[in-house]
PDB file of N, CA and C in Angstrom:
ATOM      1  N   MET A 120     138.558 -37.451 -65.248  1.00 47.00           N
ATOM      2  CA  MET A 120     139.071 -37.613 -66.595  1.00 47.00           C
ATOM      3  C   MET A 120     139.717 -36.310 -67.053  1.00 47.00           C
ATOM      4  N   ALA A 121     140.334 -35.616 -66.185  1.00 51.00           N
ATOM      5  CA  ALA A 121     141.122 -34.399 -66.397  1.00 51.00           C
ATOM      6  C   ALA A 121     140.677 -33.581 -67.599  1.00 51.00           C
ATOM      7  N   ASP A 122     141.650 -33.209 -68.457  1.00 61.00           N
ATOM      8  CA  ASP A 122     141.320 -32.390 -69.617  1.00 61.00           C
ATOM      9  C   ASP A 122     141.409 -33.165 -70.923  1.00 61.00           C
ATOM     10  N   ALA A 123     141.600 -34.467 -70.850  1.00 71.00           N
ATOM     11  CA  ALA A 123     141.651 -35.275 -72.063  1.00 71.00           C
ATOM     12  C   ALA A 123     140.253 -35.367 -72.663  1.00 71.00           C
ATOM     13  N   PRO A 124     140.154 -35.357 -73.990  1.00 84.00           N
ATOM     14  CA  PRO A 124     138.829 -35.509 -74.605  1.00 84.00           C
ATOM     15  C   PRO A 124     138.194 -36.824 -74.159  1.00 84.00           C
ATOM     16  N   ALA A 125     136.904 -36.774 -73.889  1.00 93.00           N
ATOM     17  CA  ALA A 125     136.206 -37.960 -73.406  1.00 93.00           C
ATOM     18  C   ALA A 125     134.843 -38.077 -74.065  1.00 93.00           C
ATOM     19  N   ARG A 126     134.347 -39.305 -74.056  1.00 95.00           N
ATOM     20  CA  ARG A 126     133.002 -39.589 -74.556  1.00 95.00           C
ATOM     21  C   ARG A 126     132.170 -40.099 -73.389  1.00 95.00           C
ATOM     22  N   LEU A 127     130.923 -39.690 -73.347  1.00 96.00           N
ATOM     23  CA  LEU A 127     129.962 -40.215 -72.394  1.00 96.00           C
ATOM     24  C   LEU A 127     129.230 -41.349 -73.099  1.00 96.00           C
ATOM     25  N   VAL A 128     129.237 -42.532 -72.494  1.00 96.00           N
ATOM     26  CA  VAL A 128     128.682 -43.724 -73.128  1.00 96.00           C
ATOM     27  C   VAL A 128     127.584 -44.309 -72.243  1.00 96.00           C
ATOM     28  N   VAL A 129     126.479 -44.719 -72.867  1.00 96.00           N
ATOM     29  CA  VAL A 129     125.362 -45.348 -72.162  1.00 96.00           C
ATOM     30  C   VAL A 129     125.347 -46.840 -72.483  1.00 96.00           C
ATOM     31  N   ASP A 130     125.325 -47.655 -71.447  1.00 96.00           N
ATOM     32  CA  ASP A 130     125.135 -49.098 -71.610  1.00 96.00           C
ATOM     33  C   ASP A 130     123.626 -49.330 -71.587  1.00 96.00           C
ATOM     34  N   ARG A 131     123.038 -49.465 -72.745  1.00 93.00           N
ATOM     35  CA  ARG A 131     121.577 -49.578 -72.855  1.00 93.00           C
ATOM     36  C   ARG A 131     121.035 -50.846 -72.194  1.00 93.00           C
ATOM     37  N   ASP A 132     121.848 -51.886 -72.108  1.00 95.00           N
ATOM     38  CA  ASP A 132     121.403 -53.104 -71.431  1.00 95.00           C
ATOM     39  C   ASP A 132     121.303 -52.896 -69.922  1.00 95.00           C
ATOM     40  N   ALA A 133     122.187 -52.076 -69.373  1.00 96.00           N
ATOM     41  CA  ALA A 133     122.194 -51.832 -67.925  1.00 96.00           C
ATOM     42  C   ALA A 133     121.216 -50.737 -67.517  1.00 96.00           C
ATOM     43  N   CYS A 134     120.909 -49.817 -68.431  1.00 95.00           N
ATOM     44  CA  CYS A 134     120.053 -48.675 -68.105  1.00 95.00           C
ATOM     45  C   CYS A 134     118.643 -49.142 -67.756  1.00 95.00           C
ATOM     46  N   ALA A 135     118.128 -48.624 -66.633  1.00 94.00           N
ATOM     47  CA  ALA A 135     116.765 -48.951 -66.202  1.00 94.00           C
ATOM     48  C   ALA A 135     115.831 -47.755 -66.356  1.00 94.00           C
ATOM     49  N   GLY A 136     116.331 -46.663 -66.934  1.00 91.00           N
ATOM     50  CA  GLY A 136     115.480 -45.516 -67.227  1.00 91.00           C
ATOM     51  C   GLY A 136     115.109 -44.649 -66.041  1.00 91.00           C
ATOM     52  N   HIS A 137     115.961 -44.598 -65.025  1.00 93.00           N
ATOM     53  CA  HIS A 137     115.676 -43.755 -63.860  1.00 93.00           C
ATOM     54  C   HIS A 137     115.653 -42.268 -64.208  1.00 93.00           C
ATOM     55  N   GLY A 138     116.422 -41.854 -65.213  1.00 93.00           N
ATOM     56  CA  GLY A 138     116.438 -40.459 -65.644  1.00 93.00           C
ATOM     57  C   GLY A 138     117.351 -39.555 -64.853  1.00 93.00           C
ATOM     58  N   MET A 139     118.156 -40.109 -63.980  1.00 94.00           N
ATOM     59  CA  MET A 139     119.073 -39.292 -63.180  1.00 94.00           C
ATOM     60  C   MET A 139     120.056 -38.537 -64.078  1.00 94.00           C
ATOM     61  N   CYS A 140     120.520 -39.173 -65.139  1.00 94.00           N
ATOM     62  CA  CYS A 140     121.540 -38.568 -65.999  1.00 94.00           C
ATOM     63  C   CYS A 140     121.020 -37.306 -66.671  1.00 94.00           C
ATOM     64  N   TYR A 141     119.835 -37.367 -67.248  1.00 92.00           N
ATOM     65  CA  TYR A 141     119.351 -36.167 -67.918  1.00 92.00           C
ATOM     66  C   TYR A 141     118.785 -35.157 -66.947  1.00 92.00           C
ATOM     67  N   GLY A 142     118.529 -35.564 -65.722  1.00 92.00           N
ATOM     68  CA  GLY A 142     118.181 -34.597 -64.689  1.00 92.00           C
ATOM     69  C   GLY A 142     119.397 -33.823 -64.212  1.00 92.00           C
ATOM     70  N   ILE A 143     120.532 -34.507 -64.129  1.00 94.00           N
ATOM     71  CA  ILE A 143     121.783 -33.911 -63.656  1.00 94.00           C
ATOM     72  C   ILE A 143     122.501 -33.152 -64.770  1.00 94.00           C
ATOM     73  N   ALA A 144     122.508 -33.692 -65.967  1.00 96.00           N
ATOM     74  CA  ALA A 144     123.292 -33.119 -67.070  1.00 96.00           C
ATOM     75  C   ALA A 144     122.434 -32.966 -68.324  1.00 96.00           C
ATOM     76  N   PRO A 145     121.430 -32.079 -68.299  1.00 96.00           N
ATOM     77  CA  PRO A 145     120.535 -31.945 -69.455  1.00 96.00           C
ATOM     78  C   PRO A 145     121.214 -31.425 -70.719  1.00 96.00           C
ATOM     79  N   SER A 146     122.376 -30.801 -70.580  1.00 96.00           N
ATOM     80  CA  SER A 146     123.087 -30.349 -71.781  1.00 96.00           C
ATOM     81  C   SER A 146     123.870 -31.488 -72.433  1.00 96.00           C
ATOM     82  N   LEU A 147     123.985 -32.617 -71.728  1.00 97.00           N
ATOM     83  CA  LEU A 147     124.743 -33.753 -72.247  1.00 97.00           C
ATOM     84  C   LEU A 147     123.873 -34.943 -72.620  1.00 97.00           C
ATOM     85  N   VAL A 148     122.758 -35.117 -71.905  1.00 96.00           N
ATOM     86  CA  VAL A 148     121.912 -36.296 -72.089  1.00 96.00           C
ATOM     87  C   VAL A 148     120.452 -35.873 -72.051  1.00 96.00           C
ATOM     88  N   GLU A 149     119.654 -36.440 -72.958  1.00 96.00           N
ATOM     89  CA  GLU A 149     118.212 -36.198 -72.919  1.00 96.00           C
ATOM     90  C   GLU A 149     117.491 -37.506 -73.206  1.00 96.00           C
ATOM     91  N   PRO A 150     116.232 -37.600 -72.794  1.00 94.00           N
ATOM     92  CA  PRO A 150     115.489 -38.826 -73.068  1.00 94.00           C
ATOM     93  C   PRO A 150     114.966 -38.854 -74.501  1.00 94.00           C
ATOM     94  N   ASP A 151     114.917 -40.054 -75.072  1.00 93.00           N
ATOM     95  CA  ASP A 151     114.250 -40.201 -76.364  1.00 93.00           C
ATOM     96  C   ASP A 151     112.760 -40.444 -76.112  1.00 93.00           C
ATOM     97  N   GLU A 152     112.022 -40.826 -77.139  1.00 93.00           N
ATOM     98  CA  GLU A 152     110.575 -41.003 -77.021  1.00 93.00           C
ATOM     99  C   GLU A 152     110.190 -42.082 -76.003  1.00 93.00           C
ATOM    100  N   GLN A 153     111.057 -43.065 -75.810  1.00 90.00           N
ATOM    101  CA  GLN A 153     110.782 -44.140 -74.860  1.00 90.00           C
ATOM    102  C   GLN A 153     111.352 -43.862 -73.468  1.00 90.00           C
ATOM    103  N   GLY A 154     112.018 -42.723 -73.311  1.00 88.00           N
ATOM    104  CA  GLY A 154     112.627 -42.389 -72.027  1.00 88.00           C
ATOM    105  C   GLY A 154     114.048 -42.886 -71.871  1.00 88.00           C
ATOM    106  N   ASP A 155     114.604 -43.476 -72.928  1.00 90.00           N
ATOM    107  CA  ASP A 155     115.985 -43.944 -72.882  1.00 90.00           C
ATOM    108  C   ASP A 155     116.934 -42.770 -73.102  1.00 90.00           C
ATOM    109  N   PRO A 156     118.083 -42.751 -72.408  1.00 93.00           N
ATOM    110  CA  PRO A 156     119.006 -41.631 -72.536  1.00 93.00           C
ATOM    111  C   PRO A 156     119.712 -41.595 -73.892  1.00 93.00           C
ATOM    112  N   VAL A 157     119.838 -40.388 -74.421  1.00 95.00           N
ATOM    113  CA  VAL A 157     120.557 -40.141 -75.665  1.00 95.00           C
ATOM    114  C   VAL A 157     121.648 -39.122 -75.356  1.00 95.00           C
ATOM    115  N   VAL A 158     122.897 -39.467 -75.666  1.00 96.00           N
ATOM    116  CA  VAL A 158     124.012 -38.550 -75.448  1.00 96.00           C
ATOM    117  C   VAL A 158     123.986 -37.503 -76.549  1.00 96.00           C
ATOM    118  N   LEU A 159     124.029 -36.232 -76.157  1.00 96.00           N
ATOM    119  CA  LEU A 159     123.905 -35.121 -77.098  1.00 96.00           C
ATOM    120  C   LEU A 159     125.237 -34.594 -77.606  1.00 96.00           C
ATOM    121  N   VAL A 160     126.314 -34.831 -76.882  1.00 94.00           N
ATOM    122  CA  VAL A 160     127.606 -34.228 -77.192  1.00 94.00           C
ATOM    123  C   VAL A 160     128.673 -35.318 -77.263  1.00 94.00           C
ATOM    124  N   ASP A 161     129.452 -35.315 -78.344  1.00 93.00           N
ATOM    125  CA  ASP A 161     130.514 -36.301 -78.495  1.00 93.00           C
ATOM    126  C   ASP A 161     131.639 -35.719 -79.331  1.00 93.00           C
ATOM    127  N   PRO A 162     132.801 -35.528 -78.778  1.00 94.00           N
ATOM    128  CA  PRO A 162     133.187 -35.752 -77.390  1.00 94.00           C
ATOM    129  C   PRO A 162     132.713 -34.604 -76.503  1.00 94.00           C
ATOM    130  N   ILE A 163     132.772 -34.834 -75.198  1.00 94.00           N
ATOM    131  CA  ILE A 163     132.414 -33.757 -74.281  1.00 94.00           C
ATOM    132  C   ILE A 163     133.603 -32.814 -74.149  1.00 94.00           C
ATOM    133  N   SER A 164     133.323 -31.572 -73.860  1.00 93.00           N
ATOM    134  CA  SER A 164     134.396 -30.594 -73.693  1.00 93.00           C
ATOM    135  C   SER A 164     134.920 -30.650 -72.263  1.00 93.00           C
ATOM    136  N   PRO A 165     136.121 -30.144 -72.028  1.00 92.00           N
ATOM    137  CA  PRO A 165     136.626 -30.080 -70.656  1.00 92.00           C
ATOM    138  C   PRO A 165     135.677 -29.312 -69.725  1.00 92.00           C
ATOM    139  N   ALA A 166     134.997 -28.309 -70.250  1.00 94.00           N
ATOM    140  CA  ALA A 166     134.059 -27.537 -69.429  1.00 94.00           C
ATOM    141  C   ALA A 166     132.845 -28.370 -69.015  1.00 94.00           C
ATOM    142  N   GLN A 167     132.538 -29.420 -69.758  1.00 95.00           N
ATOM    143  CA  GLN A 167     131.386 -30.277 -69.456  1.00 95.00           C
ATOM    144  C   GLN A 167     131.757 -31.506 -68.636  1.00 95.00           C
ATOM    145  N   SER A 168     133.038 -31.695 -68.386  1.00 94.00           N
ATOM    146  CA  SER A 168     133.476 -32.933 -67.740  1.00 94.00           C
ATOM    147  C   SER A 168     132.941 -33.086 -66.324  1.00 94.00           C
ATOM    148  N   ALA A 169     132.806 -32.010 -65.572  1.00 96.00           N
ATOM    149  CA  ALA A 169     132.285 -32.127 -64.202  1.00 96.00           C
ATOM    150  C   ALA A 169     130.845 -32.627 -64.218  1.00 96.00           C
ATOM    151  N   ASP A 170     130.011 -32.085 -65.113  1.00 96.00           N
ATOM    152  CA  ASP A 170     128.628 -32.558 -65.223  1.00 96.00           C
ATOM    153  C   ASP A 170     128.588 -34.023 -65.656  1.00 96.00           C
ATOM    154  N   ALA A 171     129.454 -34.391 -66.591  1.00 96.00           N
ATOM    155  CA  ALA A 171     129.493 -35.778 -67.058  1.00 96.00           C
ATOM    156  C   ALA A 171     129.912 -36.716 -65.933  1.00 96.00           C
ATOM    157  N   GLU A 172     130.928 -36.337 -65.175  1.00 96.00           N
ATOM    158  CA  GLU A 172     131.386 -37.167 -64.062  1.00 96.00           C
ATOM    159  C   GLU A 172     130.300 -37.308 -63.001  1.00 96.00           C
ATOM    160  N   THR A 173     129.559 -36.234 -62.744  1.00 97.00           N
ATOM    161  CA  THR A 173     128.459 -36.301 -61.779  1.00 97.00           C
ATOM    162  C   THR A 173     127.372 -37.244 -62.272  1.00 97.00           C
ATOM    163  N   ALA A 174     127.010 -37.124 -63.545  1.00 96.00           N
ATOM    164  CA  ALA A 174     125.987 -38.011 -64.109  1.00 96.00           C
ATOM    165  C   ALA A 174     126.415 -39.472 -64.000  1.00 96.00           C
ATOM    166  N   VAL A 175     127.673 -39.753 -64.289  1.00 97.00           N
ATOM    167  CA  VAL A 175     128.195 -41.119 -64.178  1.00 97.00           C
ATOM    168  C   VAL A 175     128.095 -41.600 -62.731  1.00 97.00           C
ATOM    169  N   SER A 176     128.468 -40.744 -61.790  1.00 97.00           N
ATOM    170  CA  SER A 176     128.515 -41.171 -60.387  1.00 97.00           C
ATOM    171  C   SER A 176     127.138 -41.368 -59.760  1.00 97.00           C
ATOM    172  N   VAL A 177     126.105 -40.682 -60.263  1.00 96.00           N
ATOM    173  CA  VAL A 177     124.773 -40.820 -59.655  1.00 96.00           C
ATOM    174  C   VAL A 177     123.915 -41.894 -60.319  1.00 96.00           C
ATOM    175  N   CYS A 178     124.361 -42.462 -61.410  1.00 96.00           N
ATOM    176  CA  CYS A 178     123.556 -43.483 -62.091  1.00 96.00           C
ATOM    177  C   CYS A 178     123.438 -44.718 -61.197  1.00 96.00           C
ATOM    178  N   PRO A 179     122.211 -45.034 -60.749  1.00 96.00           N
ATOM    179  CA  PRO A 179     122.053 -46.170 -59.838  1.00 96.00           C
ATOM    180  C   PRO A 179     122.363 -47.522 -60.482  1.00 96.00           C
ATOM    181  N   GLU A 180     122.307 -47.604 -61.788  1.00 96.00           N
ATOM    182  CA  GLU A 180     122.573 -48.864 -62.489  1.00 96.00           C
ATOM    183  C   GLU A 180     123.993 -48.950 -63.034  1.00 96.00           C
ATOM    184  N   ARG A 181     124.781 -47.884 -62.841  1.00 97.00           N
ATOM    185  CA  ARG A 181     126.147 -47.819 -63.395  1.00 97.00           C
ATOM    186  C   ARG A 181     126.131 -48.024 -64.909  1.00 97.00           C
ATOM    187  N   ALA A 182     125.134 -47.430 -65.555  1.00 97.00           N
ATOM    188  CA  ALA A 182     124.967 -47.587 -66.999  1.00 97.00           C
ATOM    189  C   ALA A 182     125.693 -46.517 -67.800  1.00 97.00           C
ATOM    190  N   LEU A 183     126.256 -45.523 -67.124  1.00 96.00           N
ATOM    191  CA  LEU A 183     127.007 -44.465 -67.802  1.00 96.00           C
ATOM    192  C   LEU A 183     128.484 -44.619 -67.512  1.00 96.00           C
ATOM    193  N   SER A 184     129.301 -44.288 -68.498  1.00 96.00           N
ATOM    194  CA  SER A 184     130.742 -44.272 -68.281  1.00 96.00           C
ATOM    195  C   SER A 184     131.373 -43.198 -69.146  1.00 96.00           C
ATOM    196  N   LEU A 185     132.545 -42.770 -68.715  1.00 95.00           N
ATOM    197  CA  LEU A 185     133.365 -41.853 -69.501  1.00 95.00           C
ATOM    198  C   LEU A 185     134.522 -42.657 -70.062  1.00 95.00           C
ATOM    199  N   VAL A 186     134.722 -42.551 -71.356  1.00 95.00           N
ATOM    200  CA  VAL A 186     135.820 -43.258 -72.008  1.00 95.00           C
ATOM    201  C   VAL A 186     136.633 -42.266 -72.824  1.00 95.00           C
ATOM    202  N   SER A 187     137.846 -42.632 -73.108  1.00 91.00           N
ATOM    203  CA  SER A 187     138.716 -41.785 -73.911  1.00 91.00           C
ATOM    204  C   SER A 187     138.119 -41.580 -75.299  1.00 91.00           C
ATOM    205  N   ALA A 188     138.150 -40.348 -75.759  1.00 82.00           N
ATOM    206  CA  ALA A 188     137.654 -40.029 -77.104  1.00 82.00           C
ATOM    207  C   ALA A 188     138.813 -40.141 -78.079  1.00 82.00           C
ATOM    208  N   SER A 189     139.121 -41.365 -78.439  1.00 75.00           N
ATOM    209  CA  SER A 189     140.216 -41.615 -79.372  1.00 75.00           C
ATOM    210  C   SER A 189     139.879 -41.017 -80.725  1.00 75.00           C
ATOM    211  N   PRO A 190     140.901 -40.554 -81.436  1.00 66.00           N
ATOM    212  CA  PRO A 190     140.619 -40.060 -82.781  1.00 66.00           C
ATOM    213  C   PRO A 190     140.095 -41.188 -83.656  1.00 66.00           C
ATOM    214  N   PRO A 191     139.255 -40.883 -84.624  1.00 60.00           N
ATOM    215  CA  PRO A 191     138.734 -41.930 -85.502  1.00 60.00           C
ATOM    216  C   PRO A 191     139.854 -42.609 -86.278  1.00 60.00           C
ATOM    217  N   PHE A 192     139.657 -43.866 -86.581  1.00 58.00           N
ATOM    218  CA  PHE A 192     140.637 -44.632 -87.336  1.00 58.00           C
ATOM    219  C   PHE A 192     140.757 -44.075 -88.746  1.00 58.00           C
ATOM    220  N   ASP A 193     141.984 -43.856 -89.184  1.00 60.00           N
ATOM    221  CA  ASP A 193     142.256 -43.365 -90.530  1.00 60.00           C
ATOM    222  C   ASP A 193     142.908 -44.495 -91.320  1.00 60.00           C
ATOM    223  N   PRO A 194     142.151 -45.176 -92.202  1.00 65.00           N
ATOM    224  CA  PRO A 194     142.716 -46.309 -92.934  1.00 65.00           C
ATOM    225  C   PRO A 194     143.858 -45.914 -93.861  1.00 65.00           C
ATOM    226  N   GLU A 195     143.945 -44.659 -94.214  1.00 71.00           N
ATOM    227  CA  GLU A 195     145.021 -44.182 -95.086  1.00 71.00           C
ATOM    228  C   GLU A 195     146.287 -43.878 -94.296  1.00 71.00           C
ATOM    229  N   GLY A 196     146.188 -43.875 -92.976  1.00 63.00           N
ATOM    230  CA  GLY A 196     147.331 -43.524 -92.141  1.00 63.00           C
ATOM    231  C   GLY A 196     147.436 -42.020 -91.992  1.00 63.00           C
ATOM    232  N   SER A 197     148.101 -41.598 -90.962  1.00 54.00           N
ATOM    233  CA  SER A 197     148.196 -40.162 -90.695  1.00 54.00           C
ATOM    234  C   SER A 197     149.497 -39.554 -91.191  1.00 54.00           C
ATOM    235  N   SER A 198     150.378 -40.350 -91.765  1.00 52.00           N
ATOM    236  CA  SER A 198     151.646 -39.796 -92.246  1.00 52.00           C
ATOM    237  C   SER A 198     151.572 -39.538 -93.742  1.00 52.00           C
ATOM    238  N   ARG A 199     151.390 -38.303 -94.092  1.00 47.00           N
ATOM    239  CA  ARG A 199     151.337 -37.914 -95.509  1.00 47.00           C
ATOM    240  C   ARG A 199     152.307 -36.821 -95.767  1.00 47.00           C
TER     241      ARG A 199
END
């Protein structure tokens, strides 16, 4: 995901709680009280992208993904 801003997303339905993500990328993901992963950084920085990509690739359930960090919707429009 090159240098474009990205978000690390957890599919909670797919996650089985193996903990690989927070073992690999503790600065990006940590377990909550039940052991479910919580993403700590949004969006991730380009410097964190390698750790995020590794966490995504090692997840045995494919419950992690990197998606484009689109700017938030501005109902007023951006042309002022």
